[in-house]
CSV table of C-alpha atoms and ligand atoms in Angstrom, one decimal:
chain,number,residue,atom,x,y,z
A,28,UNK,CA,6.8,15.1,-19.5
A,29,UNK,CA,7.9,11.6,-20.8
A,30,UNK,CA,9.0,9.5,-17.3
A,31,UNK,CA,7.7,6.1,-16.4
A,32,UNK,CA,4.8,6.6,-13.6
A,33,UNK,CA,3.9,3.2,-10.9
A,34,UNK,CA,0.3,2.2,-11.6
A,35,UNK,CA,-0.3,0.6,-8.0
A,36,UNK,CA,-3.9,-0.8,-7.6
A,37,UNK,CA,-4.9,0.1,-3.8
A,38,UNK,CA,-5.7,-2.7,-1.8
A,39,UNK,CA,-6.4,-4.4,-5.0
A,40,UNK,CA,-9.1,-2.5,-7.9
A,41,UNK,CA,-11.1,-1.3,-4.8
A,42,UNK,CA,-13.6,0.6,-6.3
A,43,UNK,CA,-14.7,-2.2,-8.2
A,44,UNK,CA,-14.5,-5.4,-5.9
A,45,UNK,CA,-13.6,-5.6,-2.1
A,46,UNK,CA,-10.6,-4.3,-1.0
A,47,UNK,CA,-7.6,-6.5,0.3
A,48,UNK,CA,-9.1,-9.1,-1.1
A,49,UNK,CA,-8.5,-11.9,-4.4
A,50,UNK,CA,-11.1,-10.4,-6.8
A,51,UNK,CA,-9.6,-7.3,-6.6
A,52,UNK,CA,-6.3,-8.4,-6.5
A,53,UNK,CA,-7.4,-10.1,-9.5
A,54,UNK,CA,-9.4,-7.5,-11.2
A,55,UNK,CA,-6.4,-5.0,-11.0
A,56,UNK,CA,-5.0,-7.7,-12.8
A,57,UNK,CA,-6.9,-8.1,-15.4
A,58,UNK,CA,-7.4,-4.3,-16.0
A,59,UNK,CA,-3.0,-4.6,-16.7
A,60,UNK,CA,-1.6,-3.4,-14.0
A,61,UNK,CA,1.4,-4.6,-12.1
A,62,UNK,CA,0.9,-3.0,-8.6
A,63,UNK,CA,-0.4,-3.4,-5.9
A,64,UNK,CA,-0.9,-2.2,-2.5
A,65,UNK,CA,-2.1,-4.1,0.3
A,66,UNK,CA,-2.4,-3.5,4.6
A,67,UNK,CA,-0.9,-5.6,6.9
A,68,UNK,CA,-2.1,-7.3,10.0
A,69,UNK,CA,-1.4,-9.9,12.9
A,70,UNK,CA,-4.0,-12.2,14.0
A,71,UNK,CA,-4.1,-13.6,17.5
A,72,UNK,CA,-2.3,-16.2,16.7
A,73,UNK,CA,0.7,-15.0,15.0
A,74,UNK,CA,-0.3,-14.5,11.4
A,75,UNK,CA,-0.3,-12.0,9.3
A,76,UNK,CA,-3.1,-11.4,7.2
A,77,UNK,CA,-4.5,-8.9,4.8
A,78,UNK,CA,-6.9,-6.1,5.7
A,79,UNK,CA,-7.2,-2.5,6.3
A,80,UNK,CA,-8.7,-1.3,9.4
A,81,UNK,CA,-8.0,-2.6,13.2
A,82,UNK,CA,-11.6,-3.9,13.3
A,83,UNK,CA,-13.7,-6.6,11.5
A,84,UNK,CA,-16.9,-4.2,11.4
A,85,UNK,CA,-16.5,-2.4,7.9
A,86,UNK,CA,-15.3,-4.8,5.3
A,87,UNK,CA,-16.3,-7.8,7.0
A,88,UNK,CA,-19.3,-9.9,8.8
A,89,UNK,CA,-17.5,-10.2,11.6
A,90,UNK,CA,-17.1,-7.7,14.8
A,91,UNK,CA,-14.3,-6.6,17.1
A,92,UNK,CA,-10.9,-5.9,16.8
A,93,UNK,CA,-8.4,-8.5,14.7
A,94,UNK,CA,-5.1,-9.4,16.3
A,95,UNK,CA,-8.1,-10.8,19.0
A,96,UNK,CA,-9.2,-13.6,16.6
A,97,UNK,CA,-7.7,-16.7,15.3
A,98,UNK,CA,-6.4,-17.4,11.5
A,99,UNK,CA,-9.1,-19.9,11.8
A,100,UNK,CA,-11.7,-17.7,13.2
A,101,UNK,CA,-11.0,-14.7,10.9
A,102,UNK,CA,-10.7,-16.6,7.3
A,103,UNK,CA,-14.2,-18.1,8.5
A,104,UNK,CA,-14.9,-14.2,7.7
A,105,UNK,CA,-17.8,-13.2,4.9
A,106,UNK,CA,-15.0,-10.8,3.2
A,107,UNK,CA,-17.1,-9.7,0.6
A,108,UNK,CA,-20.6,-8.9,1.2
A,109,UNK,CA,-20.5,-6.1,2.7
A,110,UNK,CA,-19.2,-5.2,-0.6
A,111,UNK,CA,-21.5,-6.7,-3.4
A,112,UNK,CA,-23.7,-10.1,-2.8
A,113,UNK,CA,-21.9,-11.3,-5.2
A,114,UNK,CA,-18.2,-11.4,-4.2
A,115,UNK,CA,-20.0,-13.7,-0.5
A,116,UNK,CA,-17.2,-16.1,-1.0
A,117,UNK,CA,-14.4,-13.3,-0.4
A,118,UNK,CA,-12.5,-14.1,2.7
A,119,UNK,CA,-9.2,-12.3,4.5
A,120,UNK,CA,-6.2,-13.8,2.9
A,121,UNK,CA,-2.8,-14.2,4.9
A,122,UNK,CA,-0.2,-12.0,3.5
A,123,UNK,CA,1.7,-15.5,2.8
A,124,UNK,CA,-0.7,-16.2,0.2
A,125,UNK,CA,-0.8,-13.3,-1.6
A,126,UNK,CA,2.8,-13.3,-2.4
A,127,UNK,CA,3.1,-16.9,-3.7
A,128,UNK,CA,0.1,-16.4,-5.3
A,129,UNK,CA,0.9,-12.5,-6.8
A,130,UNK,CA,4.9,-11.6,-6.2
A,131,UNK,CA,6.0,-13.7,-9.1
A,132,UNK,CA,4.2,-11.3,-11.8
A,133,UNK,CA,3.2,-8.0,-9.5
A,134,UNK,CA,5.2,-6.0,-7.4
A,135,UNK,CA,3.4,-5.8,-4.0
A,136,UNK,CA,3.7,-2.7,-1.9
A,137,UNK,CA,3.0,-4.0,1.6
A,138,UNK,CA,2.1,-1.8,4.3
A,139,UNK,CA,2.5,-2.4,7.7
A,140,UNK,CA,-0.9,-1.1,9.4
A,141,UNK,CA,-1.4,-2.5,12.1
A,142,UNK,CA,0.6,-2.2,15.6
A,143,UNK,CA,1.2,-5.3,17.4
A,144,UNK,CA,5.2,-6.6,18.4
A,145,UNK,CA,7.6,-7.0,15.8
A,146,UNK,CA,5.0,-6.4,13.4
A,147,UNK,CA,7.6,-5.2,10.3
A,148,UNK,CA,10.0,-7.7,11.1
A,149,UNK,CA,7.7,-10.5,11.2
A,150,UNK,CA,6.7,-9.6,7.7
A,151,UNK,CA,10.3,-9.0,6.7
A,152,UNK,CA,10.9,-12.7,8.0
A,153,UNK,CA,7.7,-14.1,5.4
A,154,UNK,CA,9.1,-12.3,2.5
A,155,UNK,CA,12.6,-13.4,2.7
A,156,UNK,CA,11.2,-17.3,3.6
A,157,UNK,CA,9.5,-16.1,0.3
A,158,UNK,CA,12.2,-15.1,-1.9
A,159,UNK,CA,10.1,-12.2,-2.9
A,160,UNK,CA,12.2,-9.3,-1.7
A,161,UNK,CA,13.0,-7.8,-4.8
A,162,UNK,CA,9.1,-8.1,-5.9
A,163,UNK,CA,8.1,-5.7,-2.8
A,164,UNK,CA,8.5,-2.3,-1.5
A,165,UNK,CA,7.0,-1.6,2.1
A,166,UNK,CA,5.0,1.0,3.9
A,167,UNK,CA,4.0,2.9,6.6
A,168,UNK,CA,2.3,5.5,8.2
A,169,UNK,CA,4.0,4.6,11.2
A,170,UNK,CA,8.3,5.7,11.1
A,171,UNK,CA,9.3,3.2,13.6
A,172,UNK,CA,7.6,0.1,11.7
A,173,UNK,CA,10.1,1.3,9.0
A,174,UNK,CA,12.6,1.9,11.5
A,175,UNK,CA,12.2,-1.4,13.1
A,176,UNK,CA,12.6,-3.0,9.0
A,177,UNK,CA,15.6,-1.0,8.0
A,178,UNK,CA,16.7,-2.4,11.1
A,179,UNK,CA,16.0,-5.9,10.3
A,180,UNK,CA,16.2,-6.3,7.0
A,181,UNK,CA,18.3,-3.5,5.3
A,182,UNK,CA,17.9,-4.4,1.6
A,183,UNK,CA,14.0,-4.2,1.7
A,184,UNK,CA,12.2,-1.1,-0.2
A,185,UNK,CA,10.8,0.9,2.3
A,186,UNK,CA,8.2,4.0,1.6
A,187,UNK,CA,7.0,6.3,4.1
A,188,UNK,CA,3.7,7.7,4.2
A,189,UNK,CA,3.4,11.1,5.2
A,190,UNK,CA,1.4,11.2,7.9
A,191,UNK,CA,-0.1,14.8,7.5
A,192,UNK,CA,-3.4,15.5,7.0
A,193,UNK,CA,-5.7,17.5,4.4
A,194,UNK,CA,-4.6,21.5,5.0
A,195,UNK,CA,-1.2,20.1,5.8
A,196,UNK,CA,1.9,22.5,4.9
A,197,UNK,CA,4.9,20.3,4.1
A,198,UNK,CA,7.3,19.9,6.4
A,199,UNK,CA,10.7,19.4,5.4
A,200,UNK,CA,12.0,17.1,9.2
A,201,UNK,CA,10.1,14.7,6.8
A,202,UNK,CA,13.1,14.6,4.6
A,203,UNK,CA,15.7,14.8,7.3
A,204,UNK,CA,14.0,11.5,8.9
A,205,UNK,CA,13.7,10.0,5.3
A,206,UNK,CA,17.4,10.3,4.9
A,207,UNK,CA,18.0,9.4,8.6
A,208,UNK,CA,17.2,5.7,8.4
A,209,UNK,CA,17.7,5.4,4.2
A,210,UNK,CA,13.7,4.8,3.5
A,211,UNK,CA,13.5,4.9,-0.5
A,212,UNK,CA,10.3,6.6,-1.2
A,213,UNK,CA,8.5,9.5,0.2
A,214,UNK,CA,4.6,8.6,-0.2
A,215,UNK,CA,2.7,12.3,0.4
A,216,UNK,CA,-1.4,12.6,0.4
A,217,UNK,CA,-1.8,13.3,-3.4
A,218,UNK,CA,-3.3,17.1,-2.5
A,219,UNK,CA,0.1,18.0,-1.0
A,220,UNK,CA,2.2,17.4,-4.3
A,221,UNK,CA,3.8,20.3,-6.2
A,222,UNK,CA,6.3,20.0,-9.0
A,223,UNK,CA,8.2,22.5,-6.4
A,224,UNK,CA,8.1,19.4,-3.8
A,225,UNK,CA,8.9,16.9,-6.3
A,226,UNK,CA,11.7,17.9,-7.6
A,227,UNK,CA,12.6,19.2,-4.4
A,228,UNK,CA,12.4,15.4,-3.4
A,229,UNK,CA,13.4,13.9,-6.2
A,230,UNK,CA,16.7,16.2,-5.6
A,231,UNK,CA,17.4,14.8,-2.3
A,232,UNK,CA,17.5,11.0,-3.9
A,233,UNK,CA,14.3,9.9,-2.9
A,234,UNK,CA,11.0,8.4,-5.1
A,235,UNK,CA,8.4,10.7,-4.7
A,236,UNK,CA,4.6,8.1,-4.7
A,237,UNK,CA,1.4,9.5,-3.4
A,238,UNK,CA,-1.7,8.6,-1.8
A,239,UNK,CA,-5.5,9.3,-1.2
A,240,UNK,CA,-5.6,9.6,-5.2
A,241,UNK,CA,-9.4,10.0,-4.3
A,242,UNK,CA,-10.5,11.9,-7.7
A,243,UNK,CA,-9.8,12.2,-11.3
A,244,UNK,CA,-8.6,16.0,-10.7
A,245,UNK,CA,-6.5,14.9,-8.1
A,246,UNK,CA,-4.8,11.8,-10.4
A,247,UNK,CA,-4.1,14.3,-13.6
A,248,UNK,CA,-2.7,16.8,-10.7
A,249,UNK,CA,-0.2,13.9,-9.7
A,250,UNK,CA,1.0,13.0,-13.1
A,251,UNK,CA,1.4,16.7,-14.0
A,252,UNK,CA,3.6,17.2,-10.8
A,253,UNK,CA,6.1,14.9,-12.0
A,254,UNK,CA,5.8,12.1,-9.3
A,255,UNK,CA,6.7,8.7,-9.7
A,256,UNK,CA,3.4,6.6,-9.1
A,257,UNK,CA,0.7,6.8,-6.8
A,258,UNK,CA,-1.8,4.1,-5.0
A,259,UNK,CA,-5.0,5.1,-6.8
A,260,UNK,CA,-8.8,2.8,-6.2
A,261,UNK,CA,-9.3,3.0,-10.1
A,262,UNK,CA,-6.0,1.9,-12.0
A,263,UNK,CA,-7.9,1.8,-15.1
A,264,UNK,CA,-9.1,4.8,-15.1
A,265,UNK,CA,-5.4,6.1,-14.6
A,266,UNK,CA,-3.7,3.8,-17.4
A,267,UNK,CA,-6.5,5.0,-19.5
A,268,UNK,CA,-4.9,8.8,-19.2
A,269,UNK,CA,-1.8,7.7,-18.8
A,270,UNK,CA,-2.1,6.4,-22.2
A,271,UNK,CA,-4.1,9.4,-23.9
A,272,UNK,CA,-1.0,11.3,-22.8
A,273,UNK,CA,1.6,8.7,-24.7
A,274,UNK,CA,3.5,8.3,-20.9
A,275,UNK,CA,4.5,4.7,-20.1
A,276,UNK,CA,3.3,3.2,-17.8
A,277,UNK,CA,4.9,0.9,-15.1
B,320,LIG,O1,-0.5,4.2,-0.7
B,320,LIG,C1,-1.2,4.1,0.9
B,320,LIG,C2,-2.4,4.5,1.1
B,320,LIG,O2,-3.0,3.0,1.2
B,320,LIG,C3,-2.4,4.6,2.7
B,320,LIG,O3,-3.9,4.8,3.6
B,320,LIG,O4,-5.2,4.4,4.5
B,320,LIG,O5,-5.2,3.5,2.3
B,320,LIG,O6,-4.4,2.7,3.9
B,320,LIG,P1,-4.6,4.0,3.4
B,321,LIG,CA1,-2.8,0.6,2.8
């Protein structure tokens, strides 16, 4: 096993800094990581913002649905203190500022998380306007968001976050649907991947990029499965493991 593995900081280096903030993205870069994952929603006034949950409650000092607040209101919130007081200056970023700041040096795995109208199209329009197409991959659990992406912007690289929960058995319909819509990556939960599954997906022409890597054991099992990469909250540990094994890191 000597191929490259893509180490993607999940919501930034989110084990160590508040997820989806510049602090978490900067820390990932300090760790030598070249790929960052983040989540996108729309504000009430149609700005694209970087936050994971539909609501503000868990990761900010606000309450309610992200989509019910204007950008100005969202930007006034503290998006860091929930994690640690030392991050009290972190706020909710726009996707535009994150692409502008990071996409020259870092590949961004942009997850369409929100369910507001035309969110995928708006995201693609922004990416095009910033000439960042080659530096992003659009992902989603929502198949319709990826189909919207491919219909509107076929040049965008796409990865389907396989919507199969813990304990599920692999369903090959995922492959058929991914072929039909020409998705580039299939992204299963880490617990689902085996060497056989990965080699089957490779044979079908897909990259395999895992998510849900919650422990170092899962991290090691994804590496040994032959998958191409993973999102991970502790990308420093993946870098160290890959270095120790002599595996090249992307
Ligand atoms: O790598 C994809 C991963 O981010 C999906 O899960 O819940 O963290 O958005 P979630
Ligand atoms: Ca995500």
